[in-house]
Coordinates of C-alpha atoms and ligand atoms in Angstrom, one line a residue:
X174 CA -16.1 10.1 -12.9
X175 CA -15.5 9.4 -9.3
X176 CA -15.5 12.0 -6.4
X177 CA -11.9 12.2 -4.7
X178 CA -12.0 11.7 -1.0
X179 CA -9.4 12.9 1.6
X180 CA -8.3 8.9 1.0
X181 CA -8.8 8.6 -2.8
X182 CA -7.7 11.0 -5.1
X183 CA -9.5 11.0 -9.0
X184 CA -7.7 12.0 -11.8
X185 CA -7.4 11.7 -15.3
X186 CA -4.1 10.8 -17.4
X187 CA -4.4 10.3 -21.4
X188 CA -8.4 10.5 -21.0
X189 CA -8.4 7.9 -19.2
X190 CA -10.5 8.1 -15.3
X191 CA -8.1 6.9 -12.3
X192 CA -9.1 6.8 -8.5
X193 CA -5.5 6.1 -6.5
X194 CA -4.9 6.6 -2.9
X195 CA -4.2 10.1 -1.6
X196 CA -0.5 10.8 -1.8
X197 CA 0.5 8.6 -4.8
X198 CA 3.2 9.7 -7.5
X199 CA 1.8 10.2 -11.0
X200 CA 4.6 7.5 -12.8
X201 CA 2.2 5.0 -9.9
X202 CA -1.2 6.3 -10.7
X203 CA -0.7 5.8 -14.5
X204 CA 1.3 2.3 -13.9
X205 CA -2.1 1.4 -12.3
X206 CA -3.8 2.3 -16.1
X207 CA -0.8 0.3 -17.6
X208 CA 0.4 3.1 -19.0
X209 CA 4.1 3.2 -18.8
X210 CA 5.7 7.0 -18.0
X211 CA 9.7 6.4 -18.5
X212 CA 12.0 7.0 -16.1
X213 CA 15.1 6.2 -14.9
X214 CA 15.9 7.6 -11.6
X215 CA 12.7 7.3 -10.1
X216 CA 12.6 3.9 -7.7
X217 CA 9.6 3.2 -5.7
X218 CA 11.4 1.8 -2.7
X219 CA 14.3 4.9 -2.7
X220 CA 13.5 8.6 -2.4
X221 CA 12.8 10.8 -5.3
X222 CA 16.0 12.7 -6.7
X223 CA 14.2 13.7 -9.7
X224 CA 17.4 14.5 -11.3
X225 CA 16.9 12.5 -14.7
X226 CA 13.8 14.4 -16.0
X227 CA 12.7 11.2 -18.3
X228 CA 9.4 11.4 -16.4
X229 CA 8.2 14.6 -17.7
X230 CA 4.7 15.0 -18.5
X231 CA 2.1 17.8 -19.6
X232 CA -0.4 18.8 -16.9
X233 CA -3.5 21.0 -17.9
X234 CA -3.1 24.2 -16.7
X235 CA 0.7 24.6 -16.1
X236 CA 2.8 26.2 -18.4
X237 CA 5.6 23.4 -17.9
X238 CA 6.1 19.9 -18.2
X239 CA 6.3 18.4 -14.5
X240 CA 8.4 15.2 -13.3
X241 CA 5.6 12.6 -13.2
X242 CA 7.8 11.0 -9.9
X243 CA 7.5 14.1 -7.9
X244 CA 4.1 15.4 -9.0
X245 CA 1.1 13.9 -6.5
X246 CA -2.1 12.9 -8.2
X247 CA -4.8 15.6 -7.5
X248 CA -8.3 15.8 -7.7
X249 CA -9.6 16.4 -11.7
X250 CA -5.9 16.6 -12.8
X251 CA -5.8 16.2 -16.2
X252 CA -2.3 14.4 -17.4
X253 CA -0.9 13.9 -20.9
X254 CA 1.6 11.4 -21.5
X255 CA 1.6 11.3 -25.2
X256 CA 0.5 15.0 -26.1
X257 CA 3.3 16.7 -28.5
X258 CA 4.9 18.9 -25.4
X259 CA 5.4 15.9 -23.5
X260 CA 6.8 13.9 -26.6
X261 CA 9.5 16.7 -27.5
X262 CA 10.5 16.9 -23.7
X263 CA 11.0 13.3 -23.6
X264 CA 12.9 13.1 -26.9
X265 CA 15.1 16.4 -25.7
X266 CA 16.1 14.3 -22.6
X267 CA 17.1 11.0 -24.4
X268 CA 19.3 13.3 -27.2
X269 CA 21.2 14.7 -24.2
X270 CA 21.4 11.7 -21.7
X271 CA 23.2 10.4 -24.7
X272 CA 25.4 12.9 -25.8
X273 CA 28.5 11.6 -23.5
X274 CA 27.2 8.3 -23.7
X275 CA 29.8 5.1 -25.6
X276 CA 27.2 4.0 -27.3
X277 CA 28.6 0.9 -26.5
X278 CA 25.6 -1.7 -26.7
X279 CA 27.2 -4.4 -28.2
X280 CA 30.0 -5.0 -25.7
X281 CA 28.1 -3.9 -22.5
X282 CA 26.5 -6.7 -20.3
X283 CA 23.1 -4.7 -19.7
X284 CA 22.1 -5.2 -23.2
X285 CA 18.7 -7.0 -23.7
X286 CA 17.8 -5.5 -19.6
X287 CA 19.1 -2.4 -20.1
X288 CA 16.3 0.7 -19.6
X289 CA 18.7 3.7 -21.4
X290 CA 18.2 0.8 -24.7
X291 CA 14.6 0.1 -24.4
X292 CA 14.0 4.0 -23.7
X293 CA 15.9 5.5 -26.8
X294 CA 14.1 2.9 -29.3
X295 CA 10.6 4.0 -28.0
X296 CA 10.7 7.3 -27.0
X297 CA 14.4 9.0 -28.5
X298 CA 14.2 9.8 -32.5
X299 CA 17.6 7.8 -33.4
X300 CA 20.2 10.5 -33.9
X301 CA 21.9 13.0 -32.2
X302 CA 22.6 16.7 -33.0
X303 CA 26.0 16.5 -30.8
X304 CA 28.7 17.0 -32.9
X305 CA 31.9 17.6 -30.1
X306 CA 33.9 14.9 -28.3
X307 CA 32.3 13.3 -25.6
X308 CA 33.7 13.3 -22.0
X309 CA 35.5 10.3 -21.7
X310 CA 35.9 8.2 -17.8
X311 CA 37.6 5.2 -16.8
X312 CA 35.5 2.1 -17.8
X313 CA 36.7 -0.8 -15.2
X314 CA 36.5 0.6 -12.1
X315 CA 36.8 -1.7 -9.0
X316 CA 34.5 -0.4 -7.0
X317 CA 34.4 -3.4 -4.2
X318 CA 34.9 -7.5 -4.3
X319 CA 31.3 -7.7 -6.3
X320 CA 30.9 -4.6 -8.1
X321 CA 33.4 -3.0 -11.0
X322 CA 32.2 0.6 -12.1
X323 CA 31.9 1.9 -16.0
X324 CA 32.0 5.8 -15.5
X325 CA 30.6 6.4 -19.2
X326 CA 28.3 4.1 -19.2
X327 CA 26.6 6.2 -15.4
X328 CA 23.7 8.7 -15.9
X329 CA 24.3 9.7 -12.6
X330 CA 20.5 8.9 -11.6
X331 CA 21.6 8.5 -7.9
X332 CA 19.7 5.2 -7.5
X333 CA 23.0 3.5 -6.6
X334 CA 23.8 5.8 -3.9
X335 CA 20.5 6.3 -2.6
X336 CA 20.2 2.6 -2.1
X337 CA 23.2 3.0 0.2
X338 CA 22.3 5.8 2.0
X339 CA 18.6 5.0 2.7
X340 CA 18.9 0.7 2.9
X341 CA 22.0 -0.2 3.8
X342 CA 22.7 3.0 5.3
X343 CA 26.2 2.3 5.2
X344 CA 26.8 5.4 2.6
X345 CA 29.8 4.5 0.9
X346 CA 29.3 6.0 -2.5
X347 CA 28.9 9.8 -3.5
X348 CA 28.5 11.9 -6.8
X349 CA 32.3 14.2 -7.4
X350 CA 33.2 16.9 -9.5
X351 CA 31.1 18.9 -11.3
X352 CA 28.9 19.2 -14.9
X353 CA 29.6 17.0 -17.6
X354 CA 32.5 15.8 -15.6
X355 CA 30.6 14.7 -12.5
X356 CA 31.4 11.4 -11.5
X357 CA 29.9 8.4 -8.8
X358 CA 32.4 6.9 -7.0
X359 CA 33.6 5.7 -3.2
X360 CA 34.6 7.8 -0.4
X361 CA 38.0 8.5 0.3
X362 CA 39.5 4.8 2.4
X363 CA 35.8 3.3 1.3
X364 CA 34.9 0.7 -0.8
X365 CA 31.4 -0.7 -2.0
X366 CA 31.3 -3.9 0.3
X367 CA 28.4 -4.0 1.9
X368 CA 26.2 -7.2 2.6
X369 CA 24.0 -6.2 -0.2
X370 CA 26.4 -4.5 -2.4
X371 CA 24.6 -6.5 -5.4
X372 CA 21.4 -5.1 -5.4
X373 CA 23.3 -1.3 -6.6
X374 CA 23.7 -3.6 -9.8
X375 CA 20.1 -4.7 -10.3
X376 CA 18.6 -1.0 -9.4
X377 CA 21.4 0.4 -12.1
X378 CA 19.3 1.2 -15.2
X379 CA 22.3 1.3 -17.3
X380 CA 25.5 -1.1 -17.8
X381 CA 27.4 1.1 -15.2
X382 CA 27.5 -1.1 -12.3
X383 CA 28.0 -5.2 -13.2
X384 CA 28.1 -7.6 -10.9
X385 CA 32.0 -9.3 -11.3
X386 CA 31.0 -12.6 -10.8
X387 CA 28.0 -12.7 -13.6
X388 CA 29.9 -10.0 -16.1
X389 CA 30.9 -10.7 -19.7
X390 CA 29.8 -15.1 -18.7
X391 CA 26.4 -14.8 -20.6
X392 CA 24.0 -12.4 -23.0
X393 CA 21.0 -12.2 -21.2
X394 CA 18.4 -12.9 -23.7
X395 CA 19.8 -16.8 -23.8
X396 CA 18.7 -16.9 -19.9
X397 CA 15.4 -18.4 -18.4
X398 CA 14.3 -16.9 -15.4
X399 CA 13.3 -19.6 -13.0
X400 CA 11.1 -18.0 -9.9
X401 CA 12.1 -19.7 -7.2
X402 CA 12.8 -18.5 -3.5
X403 CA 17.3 -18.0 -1.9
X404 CA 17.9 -21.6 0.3
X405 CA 20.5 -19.3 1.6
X406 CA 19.3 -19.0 5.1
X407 CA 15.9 -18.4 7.4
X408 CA 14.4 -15.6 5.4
X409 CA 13.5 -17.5 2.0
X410 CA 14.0 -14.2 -0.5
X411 CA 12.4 -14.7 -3.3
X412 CA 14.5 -15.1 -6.6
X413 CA 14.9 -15.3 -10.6
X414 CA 17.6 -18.1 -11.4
X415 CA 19.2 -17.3 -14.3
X416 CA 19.5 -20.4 -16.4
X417 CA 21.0 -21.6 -19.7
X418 CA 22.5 -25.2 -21.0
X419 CA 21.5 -26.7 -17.7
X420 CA 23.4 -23.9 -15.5
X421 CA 22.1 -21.6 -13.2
X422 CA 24.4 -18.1 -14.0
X423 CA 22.5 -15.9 -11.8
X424 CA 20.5 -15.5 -9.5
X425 CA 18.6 -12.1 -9.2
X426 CA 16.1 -11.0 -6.4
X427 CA 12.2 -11.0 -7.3
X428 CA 10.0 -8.5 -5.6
X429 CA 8.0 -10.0 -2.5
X430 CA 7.1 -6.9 0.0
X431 CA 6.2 -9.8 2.4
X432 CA 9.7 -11.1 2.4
X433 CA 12.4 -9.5 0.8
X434 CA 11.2 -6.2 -1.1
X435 CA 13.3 -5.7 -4.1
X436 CA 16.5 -7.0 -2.4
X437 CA 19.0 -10.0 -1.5
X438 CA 22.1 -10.7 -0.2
X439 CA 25.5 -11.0 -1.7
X440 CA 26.0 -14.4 -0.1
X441 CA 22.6 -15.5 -1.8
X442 CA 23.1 -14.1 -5.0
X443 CA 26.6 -16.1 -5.4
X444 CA 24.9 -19.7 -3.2
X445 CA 24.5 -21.4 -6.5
X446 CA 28.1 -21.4 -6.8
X447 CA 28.7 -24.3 -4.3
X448 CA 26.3 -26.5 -6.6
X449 CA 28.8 -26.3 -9.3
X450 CA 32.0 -26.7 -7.2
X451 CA 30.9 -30.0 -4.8
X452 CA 31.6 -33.1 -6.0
X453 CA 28.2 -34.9 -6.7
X454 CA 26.4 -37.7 -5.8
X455 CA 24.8 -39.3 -9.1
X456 CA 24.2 -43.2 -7.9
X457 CA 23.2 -45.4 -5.0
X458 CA 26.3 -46.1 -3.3
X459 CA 27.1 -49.3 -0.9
X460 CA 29.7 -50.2 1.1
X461 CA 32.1 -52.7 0.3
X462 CA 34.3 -55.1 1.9
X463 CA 37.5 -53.7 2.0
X464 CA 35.4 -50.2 3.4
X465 CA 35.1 -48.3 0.0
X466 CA 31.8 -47.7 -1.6
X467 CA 30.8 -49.5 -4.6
X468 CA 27.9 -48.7 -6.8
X469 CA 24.5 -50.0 -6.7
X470 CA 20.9 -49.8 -8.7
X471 CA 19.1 -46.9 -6.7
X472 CA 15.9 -49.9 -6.4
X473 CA 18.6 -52.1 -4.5
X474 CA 19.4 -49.3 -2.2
X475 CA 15.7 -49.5 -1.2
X476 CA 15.5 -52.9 -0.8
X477 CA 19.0 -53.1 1.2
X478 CA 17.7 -49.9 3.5
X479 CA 14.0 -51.5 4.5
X480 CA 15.8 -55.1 4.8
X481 CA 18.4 -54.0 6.9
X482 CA 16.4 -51.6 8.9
X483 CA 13.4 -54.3 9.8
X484 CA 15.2 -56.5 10.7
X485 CA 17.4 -54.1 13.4
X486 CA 14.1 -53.0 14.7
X487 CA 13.3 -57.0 15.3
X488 CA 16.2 -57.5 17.0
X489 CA 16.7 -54.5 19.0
X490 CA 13.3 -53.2 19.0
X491 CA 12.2 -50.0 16.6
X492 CA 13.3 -47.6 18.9
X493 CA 16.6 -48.0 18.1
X494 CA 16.2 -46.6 14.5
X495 CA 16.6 -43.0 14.4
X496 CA 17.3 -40.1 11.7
X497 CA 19.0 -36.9 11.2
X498 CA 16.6 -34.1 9.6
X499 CA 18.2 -31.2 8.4
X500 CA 16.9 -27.2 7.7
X501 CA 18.2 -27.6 4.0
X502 CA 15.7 -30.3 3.4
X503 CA 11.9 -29.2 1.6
X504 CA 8.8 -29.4 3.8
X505 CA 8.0 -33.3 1.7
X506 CA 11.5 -34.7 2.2
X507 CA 11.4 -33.9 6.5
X508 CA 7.8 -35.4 6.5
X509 CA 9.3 -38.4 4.5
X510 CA 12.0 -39.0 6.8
X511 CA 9.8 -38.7 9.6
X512 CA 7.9 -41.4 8.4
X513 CA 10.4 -43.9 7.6
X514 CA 11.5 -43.8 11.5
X515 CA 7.7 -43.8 12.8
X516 CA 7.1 -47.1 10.1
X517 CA 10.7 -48.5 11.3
X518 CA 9.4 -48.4 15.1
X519 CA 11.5 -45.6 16.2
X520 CA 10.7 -41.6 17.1
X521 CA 14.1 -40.1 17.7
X522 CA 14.8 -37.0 14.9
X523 CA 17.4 -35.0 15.3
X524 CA 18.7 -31.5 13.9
X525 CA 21.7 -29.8 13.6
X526 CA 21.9 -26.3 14.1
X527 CA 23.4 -24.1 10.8
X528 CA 24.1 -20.7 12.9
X529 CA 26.6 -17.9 11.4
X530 CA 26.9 -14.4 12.9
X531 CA 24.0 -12.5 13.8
X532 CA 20.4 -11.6 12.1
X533 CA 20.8 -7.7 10.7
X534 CA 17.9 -5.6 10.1
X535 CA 17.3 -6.3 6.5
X536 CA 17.3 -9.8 5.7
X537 CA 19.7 -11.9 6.4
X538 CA 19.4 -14.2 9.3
X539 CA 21.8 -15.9 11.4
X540 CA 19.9 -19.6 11.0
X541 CA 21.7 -20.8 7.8
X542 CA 19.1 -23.2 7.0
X543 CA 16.2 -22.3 4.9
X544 CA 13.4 -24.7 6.5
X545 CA 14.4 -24.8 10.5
X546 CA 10.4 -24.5 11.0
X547 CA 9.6 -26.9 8.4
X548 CA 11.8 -29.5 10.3
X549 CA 10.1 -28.9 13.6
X550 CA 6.3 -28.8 12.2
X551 CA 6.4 -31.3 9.8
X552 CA 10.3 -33.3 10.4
X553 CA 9.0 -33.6 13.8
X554 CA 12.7 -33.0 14.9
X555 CA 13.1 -33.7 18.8
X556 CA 16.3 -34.3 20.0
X557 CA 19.5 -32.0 20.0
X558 CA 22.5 -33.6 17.8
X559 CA 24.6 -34.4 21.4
X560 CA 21.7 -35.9 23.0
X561 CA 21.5 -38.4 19.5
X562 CA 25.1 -38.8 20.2
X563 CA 25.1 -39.7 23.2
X564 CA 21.9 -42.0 22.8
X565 CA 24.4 -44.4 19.9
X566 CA 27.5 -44.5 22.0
X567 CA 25.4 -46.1 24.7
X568 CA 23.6 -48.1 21.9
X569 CA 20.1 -46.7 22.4
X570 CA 20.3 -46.2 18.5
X571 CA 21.8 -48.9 16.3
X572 CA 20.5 -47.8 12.8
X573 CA 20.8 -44.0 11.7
X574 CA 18.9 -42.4 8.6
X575 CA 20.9 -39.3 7.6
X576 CA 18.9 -36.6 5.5
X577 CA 21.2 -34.0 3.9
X578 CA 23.4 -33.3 6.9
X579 CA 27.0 -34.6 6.8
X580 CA 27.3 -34.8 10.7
X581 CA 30.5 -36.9 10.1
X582 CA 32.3 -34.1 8.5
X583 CA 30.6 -31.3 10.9
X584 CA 30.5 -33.3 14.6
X585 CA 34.5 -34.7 14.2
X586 CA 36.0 -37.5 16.3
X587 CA 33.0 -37.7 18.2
X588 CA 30.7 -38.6 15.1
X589 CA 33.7 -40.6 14.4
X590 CA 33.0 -43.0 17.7
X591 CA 28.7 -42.6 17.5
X592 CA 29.5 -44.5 13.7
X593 CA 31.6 -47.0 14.9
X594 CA 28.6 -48.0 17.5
X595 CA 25.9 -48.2 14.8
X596 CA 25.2 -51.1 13.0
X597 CA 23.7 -49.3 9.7
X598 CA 23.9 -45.8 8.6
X599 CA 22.1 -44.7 5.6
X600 CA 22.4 -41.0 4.2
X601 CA 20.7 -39.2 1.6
X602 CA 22.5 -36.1 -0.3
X603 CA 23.1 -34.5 -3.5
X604 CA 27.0 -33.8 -2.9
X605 CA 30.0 -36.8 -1.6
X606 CA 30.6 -36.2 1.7
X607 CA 32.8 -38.0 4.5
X608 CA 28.7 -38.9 6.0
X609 CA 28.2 -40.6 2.4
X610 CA 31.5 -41.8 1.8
X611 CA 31.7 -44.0 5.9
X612 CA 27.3 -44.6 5.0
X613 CA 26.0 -48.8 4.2
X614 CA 23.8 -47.0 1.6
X615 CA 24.0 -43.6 0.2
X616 CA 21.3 -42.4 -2.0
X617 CA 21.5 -39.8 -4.5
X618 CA 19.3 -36.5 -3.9
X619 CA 18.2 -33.7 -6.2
X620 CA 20.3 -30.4 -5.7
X621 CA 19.1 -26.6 -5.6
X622 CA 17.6 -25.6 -8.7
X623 CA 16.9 -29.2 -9.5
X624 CA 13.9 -30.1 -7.8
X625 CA 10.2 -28.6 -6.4
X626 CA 9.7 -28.7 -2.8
X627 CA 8.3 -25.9 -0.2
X628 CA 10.0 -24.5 2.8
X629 CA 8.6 -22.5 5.7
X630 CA 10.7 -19.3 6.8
X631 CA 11.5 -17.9 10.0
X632 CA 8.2 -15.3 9.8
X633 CA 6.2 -18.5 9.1
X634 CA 5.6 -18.3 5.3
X635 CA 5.3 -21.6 3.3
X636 CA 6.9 -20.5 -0.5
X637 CA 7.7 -23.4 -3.2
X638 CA 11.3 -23.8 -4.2
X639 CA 11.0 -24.4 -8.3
X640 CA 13.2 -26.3 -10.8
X641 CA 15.1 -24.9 -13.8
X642 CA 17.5 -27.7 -14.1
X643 CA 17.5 -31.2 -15.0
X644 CA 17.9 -33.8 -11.7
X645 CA 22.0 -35.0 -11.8
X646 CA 21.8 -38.1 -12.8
X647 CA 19.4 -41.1 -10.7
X648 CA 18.9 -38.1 -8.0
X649 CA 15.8 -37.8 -7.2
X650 CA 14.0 -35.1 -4.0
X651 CA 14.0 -36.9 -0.9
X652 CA 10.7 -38.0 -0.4
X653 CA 10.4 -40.5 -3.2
X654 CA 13.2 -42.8 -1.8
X655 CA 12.7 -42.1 1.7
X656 CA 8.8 -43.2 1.2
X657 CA 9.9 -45.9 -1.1
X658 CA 11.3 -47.1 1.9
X659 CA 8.4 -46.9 4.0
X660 CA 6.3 -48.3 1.8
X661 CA 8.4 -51.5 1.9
X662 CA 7.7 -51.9 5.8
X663 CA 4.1 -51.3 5.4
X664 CA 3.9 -47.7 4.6
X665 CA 1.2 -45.9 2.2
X666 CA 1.4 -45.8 -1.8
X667 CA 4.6 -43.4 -3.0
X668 CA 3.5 -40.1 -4.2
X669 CA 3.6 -40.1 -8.3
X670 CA 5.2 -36.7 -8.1
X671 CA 5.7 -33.1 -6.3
X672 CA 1.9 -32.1 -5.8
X673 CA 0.9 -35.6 -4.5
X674 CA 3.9 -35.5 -1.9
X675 CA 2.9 -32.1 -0.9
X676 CA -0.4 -33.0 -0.1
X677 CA 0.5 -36.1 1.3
X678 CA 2.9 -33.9 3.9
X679 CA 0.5 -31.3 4.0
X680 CA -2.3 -33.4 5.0
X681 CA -0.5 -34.6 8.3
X682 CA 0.5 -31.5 9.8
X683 CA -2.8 -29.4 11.1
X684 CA -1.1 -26.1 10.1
X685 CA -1.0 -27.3 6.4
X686 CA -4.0 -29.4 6.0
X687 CA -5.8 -26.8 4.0
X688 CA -3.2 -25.7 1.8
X689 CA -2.3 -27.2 -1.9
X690 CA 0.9 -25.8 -4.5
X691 CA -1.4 -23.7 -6.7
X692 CA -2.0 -21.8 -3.5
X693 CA 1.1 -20.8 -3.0
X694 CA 1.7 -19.1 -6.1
X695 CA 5.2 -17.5 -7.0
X696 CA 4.9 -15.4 -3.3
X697 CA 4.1 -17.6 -0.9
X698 CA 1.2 -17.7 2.2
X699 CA 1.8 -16.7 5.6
X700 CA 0.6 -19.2 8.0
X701 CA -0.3 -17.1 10.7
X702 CA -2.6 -15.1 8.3
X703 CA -3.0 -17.2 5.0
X704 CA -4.7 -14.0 3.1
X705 CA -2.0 -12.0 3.4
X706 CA 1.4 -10.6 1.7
X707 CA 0.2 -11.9 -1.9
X708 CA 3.2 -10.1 -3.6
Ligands
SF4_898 S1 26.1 3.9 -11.6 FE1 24.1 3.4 -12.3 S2 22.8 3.6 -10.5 FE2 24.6 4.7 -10.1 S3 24.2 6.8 -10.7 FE3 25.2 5.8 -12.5 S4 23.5 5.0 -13.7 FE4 22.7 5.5 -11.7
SF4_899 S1 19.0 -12.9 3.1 FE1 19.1 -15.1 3.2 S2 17.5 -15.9 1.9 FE2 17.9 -13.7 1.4 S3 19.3 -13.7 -0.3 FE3 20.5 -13.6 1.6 S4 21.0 -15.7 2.1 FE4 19.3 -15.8 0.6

């Protein structure tokens, strides 16, 4: 066995040797053997309450069981998990968690995710010595606009109002009355609306607190959990989508410490609503003679775009071709846009600023756009949006390559006069907007959840966006068209698919050279410091 340092304690639990840091719980040092000691109010990232008493375990030399989430590892402690003392506790706990309990498995939303399930099967015996009638409590509480309340469902483990006590600290929940009547619930003129009100539904281990937007709309066990990372704003939290028959339901947070910890926002966890409510763009579009769009072959789009584009830059000299990057486009689709201009002859990129209240000090940023940094490194954005519109209305720029902004809808009658001044506008999006709808070509992109791509948050950390869903129809991610286009004025070959185009982007911006997908894993690298924040 190891010797314990000041720094490293060694222990043993189930006869099995463990050296953990100093200070750490025993539910951690036995999670590190992959030995699993239940729990349910126990959460590493809240304080300990230690009011469920799941965690129990037998310690050698003290008469009683000890909670496993209070208890430090010390040096030569000798822990049982599975020894008959610890067995009963555990069982005596389960029988009277349960006792006021509905019992209600069939019809509650938790079931499949729910811990109180997974715990009775493996560590209750299956019946109940109760024989009374159990406290009953209102089951559809409102408890704020996201969160409704089941009060027989609750354990009363705490997690929920720890969490917003000690990380929101906005403290708007509170345990009333008294014994088996005791009761979680809002202050008095409160409710549970914070920015992150949410995440009290994810920490819940029981089906007490459901999210109202996600509730009773699909069993869990039909969803598959798509890692991907929130395109919500700057901070890039990483995320589960929920998916089944080619919808996303949900979208839950996944745990990155580098990034977002265990949490997300409430705006992020409902983003992949707009995806469903936005009218689509499934085909290359053109622009008719009497003004409305008609559709085209996407390959035609291609050939129209280059054609039309060369032969502006012969006449009016390249410079005059310029494009519109945007923060919501992936790391592959800015350098894809930024080479179209470059093979085109021209240089001017600009982007529009997404900005929307302030940054607070947990996650969410003011910088609505998920790949601001992306745009600047590897979009090689250089112009504001007023200096571009200036630059048309005095015709320095006759031909505009739009890239997931609709500047038409956002910049009003000013936009308005830039587009009369152009002689070709092409845009690229996933959605019909007035850019699209006033555009010579429109081509059809990949939405959210549809497509691979990276983006680079505001702390400089390159993560890969991931696919669940099948592309809408001849979308496709930026890159390919907007390459397929440069290659038709002399660019290189078109990328054969994600890995190839993030190389290919990769390999042109210094900061990225040495980097490849498989690097990036499910968690990301930091670019400052490449080795660090795995997870
Ligand atoms: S509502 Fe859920 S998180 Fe809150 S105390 Fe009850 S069981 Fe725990
Ligand atoms: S903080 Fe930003 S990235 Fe995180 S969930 Fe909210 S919107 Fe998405």
């Amino acid at each position: 066995m190891a010797d314990s340092t000041p720094e490293q304690v060694t222990l043993t639990i189930d006869s099995q040797s463990v050296t953990v840091p100093a200070g750490t719980n025993l539910i951690e040092a036995a999670r590190t053997l992959g030995i699993e000691i239940p729990h349910f109010c126990y959460h590493p990232r809240l304080s300990i309450a230690g009011n469920c008493r799941m965690c129990l375990v037998d310690i050698e030399k003290m008469p009683k069981n000890q909670i496993a989430c209070s208890t430090k590892a010390a040096p030569g402690m000798i822990v049982r998990t599975r020894s008959d003392k610890a067995v009963k506790a555990r069982q005596g706990v389960m029988e009277f968690l349960l006792i006021n309990h509905p019992l209600d498995c069939p019809i509650c939303d938790q079931a499949g995710e729910c811990v109180l399930q997974d715990f009775s099967y493996h560590y209750g015996t299956g019946g109940s010595r109760f024989e009374g009638q159990k406290v009953h409590h209102d089951k559809n509480v409102d408890l704020g606009p996201h969160i409704v309340f089941d009060g027989e469902r609750c354990i009363k483990c705490t997690r929920c109002i720890r969490f917003c006590d000690e990380v929101t600290h906005t403290h708007e929940l509170g345990l009333f009355s008294r014994g088996d009547h005791t009761i979680i619930g809002t202050f008095p003129g409160k409710e549970l609306d914070n920015a992150y009100s949410g995440c009290t539904a994810d920490i819940c281990p029981v089906g007490a607190l459901t999210v109202k937007e996600f509730r009773f709309k699909q069993r869990v066990w039909f969803l598959r959990n798509t890692a991907s990372i929130c395109a919500g704003c700057a901070r890039g939290c990483n995320v589960n989508l929920g998916i089944n028959e080619e919808r996303i339901w949900r979208i839950t947070p996944r745990d990155n410490d580098a990034v977002n910890q265990s949490w997300i926002c409430d705006e992020g966890r409902l983003s992949f609503q707009i995806y469903q409510q936005a009218e689509r763009l499934g085909r290359a579009l053109t622009s008719s003679a009497g003004g409305a769009t008609k559709e085209m072959l996407v390959a035609s789009g291609y050939e129209q775009a280059a054609a039309t584009l060369g032969e502006i830059a012969r006449k009016h000299g390249g410079a005059t071709v310029a494009g519109i990057t945007s923060g919501h486009a992936t790391v592959e689709e800015q350098a894809g846009l930024k080479e179209l201009i470059e093979r085109a002859g021209g240089s001017r990129i600009a982007l529009p600023v997404h900005e929307r209240g302030d940054d607070d000090a947990l996650l969410i940023r003011r910088d609505k756009t998920a790949n601001t940094v992306g745009a600047r490194l590897a979009g090689g954005a250089n112009c504001t949006m007023e200096d571009l519109l200036t630059a048309i209305k005095i015709g320095k720029v006759r031909a505009l390559v739009v890239l997931r902004e609709d500047f038409l809808g956002e910049f009003g009658a000013e936009a308005m006069t830039a587009r009369g001044a152009l002689d070709f506008l092409m845009t690229l999006d996933w959605r019909v907007t007035a850019t699209v709808k006033a555009s010579d070509v429109a081509l059809p992109l990949s939405a959210y959840g549809e497509m691979d791509g990276s983006f680079i948050n505001f702390q400089g950390r390159i993560q890969l966006l991931r696919p669940g869903l099948t592309p809408y129809e001849e979308s496709d991610p930026a890159w390919k068209p907007l390459l397929e286009i440069a290659s038709r004025l002399g660019g290189a070959a078109v990328p054969k698919n994600f890995r190839e185009a993030f190389r290919w982007a990769a390999s042109r911006v210094p900061e990225l050279s040495h980097l490849d997908t498989p690097a990036l894993g499910k968690f990301g690298v930091s670019l400052e410091s490449p080795a660090s924040g795995q997870g």
